[in-house]
Coordinates of C-alpha atoms in Angstrom, one line a residue:
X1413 CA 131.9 -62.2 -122.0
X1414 CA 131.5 -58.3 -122.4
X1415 CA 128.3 -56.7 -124.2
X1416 CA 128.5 -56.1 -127.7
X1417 CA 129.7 -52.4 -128.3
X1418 CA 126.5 -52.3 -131.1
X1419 CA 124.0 -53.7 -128.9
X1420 CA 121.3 -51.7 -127.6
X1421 CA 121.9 -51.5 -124.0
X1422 CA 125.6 -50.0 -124.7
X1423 CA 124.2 -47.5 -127.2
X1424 CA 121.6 -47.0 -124.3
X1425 CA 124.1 -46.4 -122.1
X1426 CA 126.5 -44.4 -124.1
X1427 CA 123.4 -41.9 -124.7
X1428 CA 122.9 -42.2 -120.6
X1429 CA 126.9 -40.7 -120.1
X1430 CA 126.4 -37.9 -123.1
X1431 CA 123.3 -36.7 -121.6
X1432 CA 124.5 -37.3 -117.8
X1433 CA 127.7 -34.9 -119.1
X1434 CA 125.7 -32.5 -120.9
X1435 CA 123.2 -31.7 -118.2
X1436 CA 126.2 -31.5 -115.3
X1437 CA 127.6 -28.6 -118.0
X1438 CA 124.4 -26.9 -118.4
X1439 CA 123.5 -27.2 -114.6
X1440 CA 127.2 -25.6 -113.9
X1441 CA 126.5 -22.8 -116.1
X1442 CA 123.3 -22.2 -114.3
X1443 CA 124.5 -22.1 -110.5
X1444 CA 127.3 -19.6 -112.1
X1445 CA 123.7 -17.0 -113.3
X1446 CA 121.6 -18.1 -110.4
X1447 CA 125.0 -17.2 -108.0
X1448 CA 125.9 -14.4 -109.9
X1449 CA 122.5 -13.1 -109.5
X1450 CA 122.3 -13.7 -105.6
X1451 CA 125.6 -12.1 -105.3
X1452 CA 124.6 -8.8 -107.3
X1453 CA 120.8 -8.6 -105.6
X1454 CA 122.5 -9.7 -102.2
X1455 CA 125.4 -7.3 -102.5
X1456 CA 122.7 -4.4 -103.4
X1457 CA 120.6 -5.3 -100.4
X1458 CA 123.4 -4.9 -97.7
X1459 CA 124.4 -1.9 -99.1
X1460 CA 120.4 -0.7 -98.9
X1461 CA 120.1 -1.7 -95.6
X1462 CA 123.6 -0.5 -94.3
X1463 CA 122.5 2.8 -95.8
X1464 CA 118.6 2.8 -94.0
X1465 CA 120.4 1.4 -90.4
X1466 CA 122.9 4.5 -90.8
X1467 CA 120.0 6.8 -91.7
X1468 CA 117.8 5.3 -89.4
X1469 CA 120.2 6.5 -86.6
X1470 CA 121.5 9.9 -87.8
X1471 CA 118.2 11.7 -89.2
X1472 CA 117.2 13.9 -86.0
X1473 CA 113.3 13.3 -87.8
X1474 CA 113.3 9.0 -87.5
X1475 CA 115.0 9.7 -83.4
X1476 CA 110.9 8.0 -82.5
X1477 CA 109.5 4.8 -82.6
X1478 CA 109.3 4.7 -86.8
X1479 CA 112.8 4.9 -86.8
X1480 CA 113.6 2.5 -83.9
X1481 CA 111.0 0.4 -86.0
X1482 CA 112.9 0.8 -89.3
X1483 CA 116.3 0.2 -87.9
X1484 CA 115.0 -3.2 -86.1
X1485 CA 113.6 -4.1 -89.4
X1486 CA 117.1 -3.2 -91.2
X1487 CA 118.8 -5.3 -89.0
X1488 CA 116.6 -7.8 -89.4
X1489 CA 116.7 -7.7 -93.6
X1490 CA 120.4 -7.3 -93.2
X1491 CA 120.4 -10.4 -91.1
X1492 CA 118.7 -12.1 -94.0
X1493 CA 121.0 -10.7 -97.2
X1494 CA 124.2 -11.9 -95.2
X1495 CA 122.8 -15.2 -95.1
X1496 CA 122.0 -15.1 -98.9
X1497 CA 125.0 -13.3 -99.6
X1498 CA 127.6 -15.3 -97.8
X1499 CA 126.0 -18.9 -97.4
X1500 CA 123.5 -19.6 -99.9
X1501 CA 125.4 -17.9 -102.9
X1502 CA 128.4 -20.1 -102.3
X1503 CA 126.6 -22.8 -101.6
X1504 CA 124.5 -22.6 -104.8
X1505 CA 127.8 -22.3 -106.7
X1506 CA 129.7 -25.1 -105.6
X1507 CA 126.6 -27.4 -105.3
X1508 CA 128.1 -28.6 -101.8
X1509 CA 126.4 -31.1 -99.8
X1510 CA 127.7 -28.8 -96.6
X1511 CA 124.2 -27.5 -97.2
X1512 CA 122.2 -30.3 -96.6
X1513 CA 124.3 -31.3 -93.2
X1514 CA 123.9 -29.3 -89.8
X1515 CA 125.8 -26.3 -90.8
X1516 CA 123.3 -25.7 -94.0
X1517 CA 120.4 -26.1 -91.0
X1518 CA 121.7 -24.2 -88.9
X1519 CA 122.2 -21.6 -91.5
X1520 CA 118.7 -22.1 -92.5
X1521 CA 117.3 -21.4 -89.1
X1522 CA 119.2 -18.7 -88.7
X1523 CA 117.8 -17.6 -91.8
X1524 CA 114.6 -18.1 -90.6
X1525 CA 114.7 -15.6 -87.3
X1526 CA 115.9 -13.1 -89.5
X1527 CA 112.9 -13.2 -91.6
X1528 CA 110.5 -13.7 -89.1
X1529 CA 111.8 -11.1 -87.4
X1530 CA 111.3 -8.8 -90.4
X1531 CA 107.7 -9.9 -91.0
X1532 CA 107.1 -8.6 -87.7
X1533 CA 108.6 -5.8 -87.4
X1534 CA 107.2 -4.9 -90.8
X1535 CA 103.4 -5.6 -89.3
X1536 CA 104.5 -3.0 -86.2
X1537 CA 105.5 -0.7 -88.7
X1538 CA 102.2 -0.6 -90.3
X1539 CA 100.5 -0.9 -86.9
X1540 CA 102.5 2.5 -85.8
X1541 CA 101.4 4.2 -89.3
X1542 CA 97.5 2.9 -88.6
X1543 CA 98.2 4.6 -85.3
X1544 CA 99.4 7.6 -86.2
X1545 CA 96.9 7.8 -89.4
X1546 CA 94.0 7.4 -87.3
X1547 CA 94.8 8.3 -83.7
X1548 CA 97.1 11.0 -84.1
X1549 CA 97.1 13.0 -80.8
X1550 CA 97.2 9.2 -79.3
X1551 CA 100.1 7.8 -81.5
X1552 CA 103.0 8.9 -79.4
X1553 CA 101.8 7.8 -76.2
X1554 CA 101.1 4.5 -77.6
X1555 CA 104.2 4.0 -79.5
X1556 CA 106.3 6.0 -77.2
X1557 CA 110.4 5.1 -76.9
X1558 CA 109.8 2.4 -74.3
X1559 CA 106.9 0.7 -75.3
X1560 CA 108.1 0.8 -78.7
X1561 CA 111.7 -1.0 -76.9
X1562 CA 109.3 -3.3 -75.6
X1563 CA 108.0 -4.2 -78.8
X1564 CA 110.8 -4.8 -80.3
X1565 CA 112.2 -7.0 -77.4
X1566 CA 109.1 -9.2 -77.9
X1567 CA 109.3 -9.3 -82.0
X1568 CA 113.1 -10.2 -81.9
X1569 CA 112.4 -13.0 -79.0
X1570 CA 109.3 -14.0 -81.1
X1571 CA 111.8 -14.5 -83.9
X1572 CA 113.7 -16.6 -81.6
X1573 CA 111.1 -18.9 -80.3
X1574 CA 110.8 -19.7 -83.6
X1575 CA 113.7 -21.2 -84.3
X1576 CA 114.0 -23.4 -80.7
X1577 CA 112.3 -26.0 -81.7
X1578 CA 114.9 -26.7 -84.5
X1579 CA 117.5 -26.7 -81.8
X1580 CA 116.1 -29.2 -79.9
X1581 CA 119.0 -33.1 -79.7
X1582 CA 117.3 -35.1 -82.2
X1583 CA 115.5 -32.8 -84.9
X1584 CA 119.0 -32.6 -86.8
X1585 CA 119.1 -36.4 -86.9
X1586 CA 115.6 -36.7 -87.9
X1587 CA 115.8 -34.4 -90.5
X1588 CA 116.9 -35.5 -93.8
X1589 CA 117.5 -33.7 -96.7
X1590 CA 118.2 -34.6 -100.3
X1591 CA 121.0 -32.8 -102.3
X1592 CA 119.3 -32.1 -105.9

């Protein structure tokens, strides 16, 4: 014995499928805006940053620790638009559950040195422009080309250390995320 087509539950569940269908179509139309809006801001940023890393290396006036900081923190931010521009955008438009799996985590932590390592190299830049504001006939021996290499060499294996723990057997199985 079926359910009457008039009864409330059907008409219940009729309403369920139009509204199920019309939110899929309105959420489709928003991953195309939201990844057609990382894509454009993403694209913009590696071109900024390919553009600051080539500058970076060819202005005679940035051959000192400012520009060995600003090309490590170039990298860095280019590190984090390929991420956004190559993983997350596609990700965000095809609503894939590859994202929530080990790939999408390992993505993420990759994701996650790159910024870190930007954060720090950003608080060296301003500790080098401190230095150089206040202690100007001191600034470069303090930030000199090696010790400035050395900084560097710690921020990037900071940015590192940061991420090991994710690496470690069982956090991926531990772990669970939930596709919206």
């Amino acid at each position: 014995m079926g359910i009457p087509t008039n009864s409330v539950y059907a008409r219940a569940v009729n309403w369920y499928q139009m509204t199920n269908a019309t939110a899929t179509a309105i959420r489709s139309n928003e991953d195309i805006f939201v990844s057609g809006i990382l894509a454009v801001i993403g694209g913009f940023g590696l071109m900024s940053n390919c553009i600051a890393m080539v500058a970076a290396r060819r202005n005679p006036v940035l051959r000192n620790a400012f520009g060995m900081l600003c090309f490590s923190h170039s990298i860095a931010n280019f590190g984090v638009m390929v991420v956004f521009v190559f993983w997350v955008t596609p990700m965000t438009l095809l609503q894939s559950h590859l994202s929530t799996e080990l790939p999408g985590k390992v993505m993420g932590q990759i994701l996650i040195m790159f910024w870190d390592v930007c954060v720090y190299s950003h608080l060296l830049i301003s500790v080098n422009r401190i230095v150089a504001i206040t202690l100007p006939h001191q600034a470069s021996t303090l930030f000199n080309i090696r010790r400035t290499g050395f900084m560097l060499a710690a921020v990037w294996t900071l940015g590192f250390c940061h991420i090991i723990p994710y690496f470690w057997g069982g956090f991926h199985q531990h772990v669970k995320l939930k596709p919206r």
